PDB file of C-alpha atoms and ligand atoms in Angstrom:
ATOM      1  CA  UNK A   1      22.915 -11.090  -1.509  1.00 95.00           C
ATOM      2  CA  UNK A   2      19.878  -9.014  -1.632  1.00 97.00           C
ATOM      3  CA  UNK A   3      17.259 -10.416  -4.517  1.00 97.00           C
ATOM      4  CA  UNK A   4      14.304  -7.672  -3.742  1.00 96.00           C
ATOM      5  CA  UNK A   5      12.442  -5.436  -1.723  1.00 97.00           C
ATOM      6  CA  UNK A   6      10.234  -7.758  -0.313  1.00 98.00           C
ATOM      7  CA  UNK A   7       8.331  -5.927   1.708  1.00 98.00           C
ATOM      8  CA  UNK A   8       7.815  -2.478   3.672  1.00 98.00           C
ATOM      9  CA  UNK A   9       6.307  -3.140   6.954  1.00 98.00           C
ATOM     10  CA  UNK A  10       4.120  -0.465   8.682  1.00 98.00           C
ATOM     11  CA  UNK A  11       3.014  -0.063  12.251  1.00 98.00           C
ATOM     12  CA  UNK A  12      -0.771   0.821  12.985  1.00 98.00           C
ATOM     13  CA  UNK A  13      -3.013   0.826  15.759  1.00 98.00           C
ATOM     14  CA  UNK A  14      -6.254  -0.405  13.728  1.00 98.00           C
ATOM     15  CA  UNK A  15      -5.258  -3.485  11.088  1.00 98.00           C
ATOM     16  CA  UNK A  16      -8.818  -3.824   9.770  1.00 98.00           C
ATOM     17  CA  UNK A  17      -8.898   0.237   9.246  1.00 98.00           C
ATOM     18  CA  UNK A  18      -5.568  -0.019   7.410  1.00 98.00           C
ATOM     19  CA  UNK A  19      -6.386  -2.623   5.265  1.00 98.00           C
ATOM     20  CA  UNK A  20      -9.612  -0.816   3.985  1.00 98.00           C
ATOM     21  CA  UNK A  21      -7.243   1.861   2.909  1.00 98.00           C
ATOM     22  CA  UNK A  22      -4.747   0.183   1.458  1.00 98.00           C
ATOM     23  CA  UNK A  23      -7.466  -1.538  -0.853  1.00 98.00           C
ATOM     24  CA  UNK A  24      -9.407   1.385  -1.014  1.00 98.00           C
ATOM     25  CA  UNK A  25      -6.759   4.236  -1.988  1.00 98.00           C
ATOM     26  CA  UNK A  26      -4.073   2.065  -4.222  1.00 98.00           C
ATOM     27  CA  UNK A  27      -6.217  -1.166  -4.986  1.00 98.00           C
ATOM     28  CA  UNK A  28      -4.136  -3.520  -3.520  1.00 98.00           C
ATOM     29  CA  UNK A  29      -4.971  -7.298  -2.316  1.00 98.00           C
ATOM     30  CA  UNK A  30      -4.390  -9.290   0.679  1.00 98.00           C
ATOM     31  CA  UNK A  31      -2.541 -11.892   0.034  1.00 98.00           C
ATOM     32  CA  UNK A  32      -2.032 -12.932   3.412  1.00 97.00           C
ATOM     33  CA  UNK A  33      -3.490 -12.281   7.547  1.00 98.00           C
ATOM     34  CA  UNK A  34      -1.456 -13.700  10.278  1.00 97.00           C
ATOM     35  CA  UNK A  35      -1.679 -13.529  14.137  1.00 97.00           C
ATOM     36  CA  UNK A  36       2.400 -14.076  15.048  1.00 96.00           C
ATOM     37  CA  UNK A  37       2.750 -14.947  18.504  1.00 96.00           C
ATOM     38  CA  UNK A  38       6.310 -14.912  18.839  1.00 94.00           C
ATOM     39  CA  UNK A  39       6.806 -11.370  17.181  1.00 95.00           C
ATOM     40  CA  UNK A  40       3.877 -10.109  18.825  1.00 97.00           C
ATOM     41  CA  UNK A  41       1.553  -8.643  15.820  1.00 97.00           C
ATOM     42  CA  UNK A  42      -1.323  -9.210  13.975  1.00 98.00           C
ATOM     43  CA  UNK A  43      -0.505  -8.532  10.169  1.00 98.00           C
ATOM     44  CA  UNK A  44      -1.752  -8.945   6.605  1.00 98.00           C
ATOM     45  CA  UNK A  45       0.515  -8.970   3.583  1.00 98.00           C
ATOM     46  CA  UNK A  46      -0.528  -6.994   0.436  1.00 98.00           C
ATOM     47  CA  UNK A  47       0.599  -7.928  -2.664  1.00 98.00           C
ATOM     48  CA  UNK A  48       2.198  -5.340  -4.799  1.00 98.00           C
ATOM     49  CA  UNK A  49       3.737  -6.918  -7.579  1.00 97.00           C
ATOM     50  CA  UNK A  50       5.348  -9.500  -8.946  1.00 96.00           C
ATOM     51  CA  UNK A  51       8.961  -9.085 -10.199  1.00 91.00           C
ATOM     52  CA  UNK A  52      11.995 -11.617 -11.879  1.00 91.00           C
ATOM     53  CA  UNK A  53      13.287 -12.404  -7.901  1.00 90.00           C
ATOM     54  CA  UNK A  54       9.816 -12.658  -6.596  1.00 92.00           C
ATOM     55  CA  UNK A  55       6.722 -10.937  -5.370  1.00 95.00           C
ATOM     56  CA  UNK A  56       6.481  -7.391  -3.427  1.00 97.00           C
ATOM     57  CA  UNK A  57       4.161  -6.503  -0.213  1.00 98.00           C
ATOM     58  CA  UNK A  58       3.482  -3.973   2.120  1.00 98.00           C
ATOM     59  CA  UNK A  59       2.697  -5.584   5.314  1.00 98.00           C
ATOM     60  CA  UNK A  60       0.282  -3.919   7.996  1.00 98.00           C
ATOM     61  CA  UNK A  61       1.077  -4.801  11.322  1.00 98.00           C
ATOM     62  CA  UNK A  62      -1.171  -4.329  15.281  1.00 98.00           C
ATOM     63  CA  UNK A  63       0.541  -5.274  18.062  1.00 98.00           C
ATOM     64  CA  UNK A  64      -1.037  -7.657  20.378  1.00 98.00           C
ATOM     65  CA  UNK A  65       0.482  -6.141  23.428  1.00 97.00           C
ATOM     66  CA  UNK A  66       1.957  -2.410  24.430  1.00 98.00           C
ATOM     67  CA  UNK A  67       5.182  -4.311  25.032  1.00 98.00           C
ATOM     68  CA  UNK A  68       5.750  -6.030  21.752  1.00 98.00           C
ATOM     69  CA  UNK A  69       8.189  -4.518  19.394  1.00 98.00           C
ATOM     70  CA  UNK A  70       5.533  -2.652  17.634  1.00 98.00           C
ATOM     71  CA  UNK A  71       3.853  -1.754  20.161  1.00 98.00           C
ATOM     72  CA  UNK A  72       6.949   0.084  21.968  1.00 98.00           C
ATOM     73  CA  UNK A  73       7.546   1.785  18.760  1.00 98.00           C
ATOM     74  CA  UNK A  74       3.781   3.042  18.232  1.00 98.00           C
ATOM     75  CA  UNK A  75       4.037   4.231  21.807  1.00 98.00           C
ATOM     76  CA  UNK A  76       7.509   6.215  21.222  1.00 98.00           C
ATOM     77  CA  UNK A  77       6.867   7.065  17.228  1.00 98.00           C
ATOM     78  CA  UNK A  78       3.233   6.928  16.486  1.00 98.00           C
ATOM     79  CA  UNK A  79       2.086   5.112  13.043  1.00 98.00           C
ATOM     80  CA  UNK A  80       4.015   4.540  10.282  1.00 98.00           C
ATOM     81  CA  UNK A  81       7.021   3.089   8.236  1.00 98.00           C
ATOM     82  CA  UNK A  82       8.807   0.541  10.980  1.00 98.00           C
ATOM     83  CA  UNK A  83      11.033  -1.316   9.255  1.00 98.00           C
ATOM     84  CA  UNK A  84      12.568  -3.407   5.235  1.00 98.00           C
ATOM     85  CA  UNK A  85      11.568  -6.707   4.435  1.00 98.00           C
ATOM     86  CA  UNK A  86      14.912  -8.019   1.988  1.00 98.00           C
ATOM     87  CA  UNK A  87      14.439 -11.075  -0.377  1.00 98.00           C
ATOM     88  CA  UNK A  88      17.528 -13.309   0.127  1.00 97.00           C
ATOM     89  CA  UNK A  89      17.950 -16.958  -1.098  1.00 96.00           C
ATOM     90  CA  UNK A  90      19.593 -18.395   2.228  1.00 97.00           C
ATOM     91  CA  UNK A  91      19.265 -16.631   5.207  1.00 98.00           C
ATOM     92  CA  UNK A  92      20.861 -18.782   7.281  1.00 98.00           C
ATOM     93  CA  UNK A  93      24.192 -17.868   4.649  1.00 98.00           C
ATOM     94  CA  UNK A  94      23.498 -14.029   4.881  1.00 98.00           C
ATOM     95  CA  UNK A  95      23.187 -14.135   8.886  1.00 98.00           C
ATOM     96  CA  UNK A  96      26.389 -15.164   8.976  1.00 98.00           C
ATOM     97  CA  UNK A  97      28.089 -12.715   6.260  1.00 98.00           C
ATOM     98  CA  UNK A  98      26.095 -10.190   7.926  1.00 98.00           C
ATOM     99  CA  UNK A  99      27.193 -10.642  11.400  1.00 97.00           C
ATOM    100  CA  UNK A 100      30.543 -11.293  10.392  1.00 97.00           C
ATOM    101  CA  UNK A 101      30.661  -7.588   9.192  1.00 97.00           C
ATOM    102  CA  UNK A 102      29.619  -6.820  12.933  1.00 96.00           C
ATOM    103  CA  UNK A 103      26.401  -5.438  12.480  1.00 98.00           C
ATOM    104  CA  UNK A 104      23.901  -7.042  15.427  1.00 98.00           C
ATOM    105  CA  UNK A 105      21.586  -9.932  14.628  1.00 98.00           C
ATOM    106  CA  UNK A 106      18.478  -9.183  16.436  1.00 98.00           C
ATOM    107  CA  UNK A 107      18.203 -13.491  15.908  1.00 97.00           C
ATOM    108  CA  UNK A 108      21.115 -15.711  15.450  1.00 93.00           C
ATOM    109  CA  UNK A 109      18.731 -18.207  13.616  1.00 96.00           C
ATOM    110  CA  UNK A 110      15.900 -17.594  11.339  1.00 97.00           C
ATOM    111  CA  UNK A 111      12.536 -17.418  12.885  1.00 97.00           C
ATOM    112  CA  UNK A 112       8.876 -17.705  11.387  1.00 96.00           C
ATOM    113  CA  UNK A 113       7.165 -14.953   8.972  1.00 96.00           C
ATOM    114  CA  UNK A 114       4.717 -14.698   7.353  1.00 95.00           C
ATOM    115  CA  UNK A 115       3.346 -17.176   4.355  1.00 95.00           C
ATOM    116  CA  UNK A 116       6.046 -19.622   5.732  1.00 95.00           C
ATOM    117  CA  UNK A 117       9.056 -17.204   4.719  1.00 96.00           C
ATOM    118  CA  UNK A 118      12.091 -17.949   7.123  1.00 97.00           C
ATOM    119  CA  UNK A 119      12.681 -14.319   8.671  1.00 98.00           C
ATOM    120  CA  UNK A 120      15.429 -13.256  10.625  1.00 98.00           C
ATOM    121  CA  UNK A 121      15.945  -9.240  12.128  1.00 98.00           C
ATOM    122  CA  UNK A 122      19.321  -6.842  11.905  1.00 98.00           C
ATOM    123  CA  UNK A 123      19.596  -4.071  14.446  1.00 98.00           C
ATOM    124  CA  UNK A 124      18.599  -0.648  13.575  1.00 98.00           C
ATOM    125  CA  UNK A 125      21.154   1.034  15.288  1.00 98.00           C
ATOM    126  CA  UNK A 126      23.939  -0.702  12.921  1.00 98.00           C
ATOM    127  CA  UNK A 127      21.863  -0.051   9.965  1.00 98.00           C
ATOM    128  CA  UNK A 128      21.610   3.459  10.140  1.00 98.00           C
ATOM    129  CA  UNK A 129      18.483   3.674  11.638  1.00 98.00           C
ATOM    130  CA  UNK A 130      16.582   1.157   9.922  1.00 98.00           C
ATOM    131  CA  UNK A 131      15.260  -1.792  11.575  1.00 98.00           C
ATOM    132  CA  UNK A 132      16.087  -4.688   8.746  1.00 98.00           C
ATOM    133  CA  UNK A 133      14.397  -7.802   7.975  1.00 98.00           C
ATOM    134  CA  UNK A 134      16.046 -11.101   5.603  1.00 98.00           C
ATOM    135  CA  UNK A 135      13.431 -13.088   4.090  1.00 98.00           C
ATOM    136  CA  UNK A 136      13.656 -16.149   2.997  1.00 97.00           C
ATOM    137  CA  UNK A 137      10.459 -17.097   1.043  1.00 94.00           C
ATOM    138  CA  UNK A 138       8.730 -20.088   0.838  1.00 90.00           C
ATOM    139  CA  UNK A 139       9.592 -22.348  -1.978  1.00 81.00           C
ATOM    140  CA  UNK A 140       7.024 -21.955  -4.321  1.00 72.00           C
ATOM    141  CA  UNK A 141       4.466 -24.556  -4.675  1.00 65.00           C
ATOM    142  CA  UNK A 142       3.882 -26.197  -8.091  1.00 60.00           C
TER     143      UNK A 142
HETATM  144  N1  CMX B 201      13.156   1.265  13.491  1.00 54.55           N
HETATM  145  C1  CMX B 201      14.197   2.071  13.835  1.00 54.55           C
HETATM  146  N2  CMX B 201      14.622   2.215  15.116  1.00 54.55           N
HETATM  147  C2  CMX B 201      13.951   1.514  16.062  1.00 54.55           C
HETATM  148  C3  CMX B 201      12.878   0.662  15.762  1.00 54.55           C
HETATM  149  C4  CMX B 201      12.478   0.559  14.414  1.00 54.55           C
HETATM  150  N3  CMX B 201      11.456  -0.222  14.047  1.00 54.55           N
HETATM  151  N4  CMX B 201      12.417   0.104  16.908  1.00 54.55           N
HETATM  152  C5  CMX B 201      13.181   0.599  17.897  1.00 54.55           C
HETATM  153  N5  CMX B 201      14.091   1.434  17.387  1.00 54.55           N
HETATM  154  C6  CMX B 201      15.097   2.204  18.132  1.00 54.55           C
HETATM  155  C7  CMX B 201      14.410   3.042  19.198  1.00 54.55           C
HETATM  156  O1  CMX B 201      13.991   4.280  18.680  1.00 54.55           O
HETATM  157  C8  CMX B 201      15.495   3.175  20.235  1.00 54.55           C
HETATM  158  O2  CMX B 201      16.383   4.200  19.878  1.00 54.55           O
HETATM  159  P1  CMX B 201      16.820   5.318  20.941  1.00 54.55           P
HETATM  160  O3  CMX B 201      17.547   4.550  22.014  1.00 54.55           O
HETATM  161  O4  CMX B 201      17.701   6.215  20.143  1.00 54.55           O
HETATM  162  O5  CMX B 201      15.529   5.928  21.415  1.00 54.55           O
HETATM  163  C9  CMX B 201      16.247   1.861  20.158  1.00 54.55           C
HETATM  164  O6  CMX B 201      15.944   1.324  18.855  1.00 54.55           O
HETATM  165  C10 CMX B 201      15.789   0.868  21.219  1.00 54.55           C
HETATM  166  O7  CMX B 201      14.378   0.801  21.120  1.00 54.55           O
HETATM  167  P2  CMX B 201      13.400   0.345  22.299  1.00 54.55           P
HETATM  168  O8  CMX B 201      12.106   1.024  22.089  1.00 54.55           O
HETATM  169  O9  CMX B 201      14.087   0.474  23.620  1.00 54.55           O
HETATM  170  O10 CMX B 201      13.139  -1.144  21.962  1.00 54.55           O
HETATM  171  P3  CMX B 201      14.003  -2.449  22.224  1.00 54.55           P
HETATM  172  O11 CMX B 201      15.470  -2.168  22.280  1.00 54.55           O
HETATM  173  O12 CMX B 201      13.384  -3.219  23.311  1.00 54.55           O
HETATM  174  O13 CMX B 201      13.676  -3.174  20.824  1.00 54.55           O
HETATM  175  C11 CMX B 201      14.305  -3.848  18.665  1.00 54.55           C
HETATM  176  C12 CMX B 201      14.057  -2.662  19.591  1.00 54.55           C
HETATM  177  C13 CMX B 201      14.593  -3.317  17.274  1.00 54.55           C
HETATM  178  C14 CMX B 201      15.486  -4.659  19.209  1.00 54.55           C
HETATM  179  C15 CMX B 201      13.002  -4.726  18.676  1.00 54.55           C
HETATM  180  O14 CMX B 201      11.939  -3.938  18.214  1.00 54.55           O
HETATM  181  C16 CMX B 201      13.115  -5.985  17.843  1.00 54.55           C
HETATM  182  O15 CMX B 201      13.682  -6.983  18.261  1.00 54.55           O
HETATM  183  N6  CMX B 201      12.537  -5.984  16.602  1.00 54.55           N
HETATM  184  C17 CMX B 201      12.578  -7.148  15.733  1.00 54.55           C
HETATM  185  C18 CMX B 201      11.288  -7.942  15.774  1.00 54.55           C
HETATM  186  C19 CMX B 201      10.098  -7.175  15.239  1.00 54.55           C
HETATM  187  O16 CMX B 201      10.140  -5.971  15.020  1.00 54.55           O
HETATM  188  N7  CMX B 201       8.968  -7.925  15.007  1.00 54.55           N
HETATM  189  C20 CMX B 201       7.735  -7.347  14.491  1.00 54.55           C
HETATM  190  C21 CMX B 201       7.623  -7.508  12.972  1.00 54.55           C
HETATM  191  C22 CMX B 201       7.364  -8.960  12.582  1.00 54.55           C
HETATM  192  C23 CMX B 201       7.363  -9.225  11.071  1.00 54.55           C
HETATM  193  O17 CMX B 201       7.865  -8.425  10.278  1.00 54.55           O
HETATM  194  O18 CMX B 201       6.819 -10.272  10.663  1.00 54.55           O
HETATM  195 CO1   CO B 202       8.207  -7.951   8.216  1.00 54.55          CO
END
């Protein structure tokens, strides 16, 4: 069900100061810069690499507000690793194996991410912790 890691998202406080390092420290690109109302962050996507199933990020995320979902978890956590980005081919499809194993969807239908990707959350408490993403990218453009 899974086709990749496609991406690591990270909570900061200063996007512009965490994109410097990023491209500073491990040479990496931005690919991408959003402002996401509806999830409440301003982000950038890095590219990592390209693999067979697709192409790798780490994505920087601000909140816009304190009470966003990042900005709750800067406020109880601080910076750092906040949740897995998945490649999957249909998320609508997974949702529903997914949810049918009884772990919580977060969202019952896919929402907008970034680059166009169809996105849709799993909760962290039935995922040992780990807040979980399902990406559905963007069919490439020829
Ligand atoms: N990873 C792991 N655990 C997390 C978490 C995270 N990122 N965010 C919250 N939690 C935990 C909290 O620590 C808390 O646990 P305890 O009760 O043991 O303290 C519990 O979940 C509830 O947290 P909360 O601070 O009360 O926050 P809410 O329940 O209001 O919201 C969540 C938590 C996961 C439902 C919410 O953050 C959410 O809906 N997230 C999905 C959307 C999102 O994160 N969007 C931003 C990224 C957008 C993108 O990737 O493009
Ligand atoms: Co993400």
């Amino acid at each position: 069900m899974l086709t990749r890691i496609d991406h690591v998202g990270i909570a900061c406080h200063d996007l512009e100061e965490k994109i410097a390092f990023y491209e500073g420290t491990f040479g990496l690109i931005v690919a991408s810069r959003e402002v996401n109302e509806q999830q409440g962050v301003k982000e950038a996507m890095l590219h990592v690499a390209d693999g067979p199933a697709g192409a790798s990020y780490v994505q920087l995320l601000e909140p816009l507000h304190p009470d966003t979902p990042v900005g709750k978890f800067l406020a109880k956590r601080g910076e750092g690793v906040h949740h897995i980005g998945y490649g999957v081919e249909d998320v609508v499809a997974a949702l529903e194996s997914i949810g049918g194993k009884g772990v919580r969807l977060l969202d019952e239908r896919p929402r907008h991410g970034s680059m166009g990707a169809s996105i849709a959350f799993l909760h962290p408490k039935d995922v040992g912790g780990v807040l979980t993403e399902l990406v559905q990218a963007r069919p490439r453009q020829h």
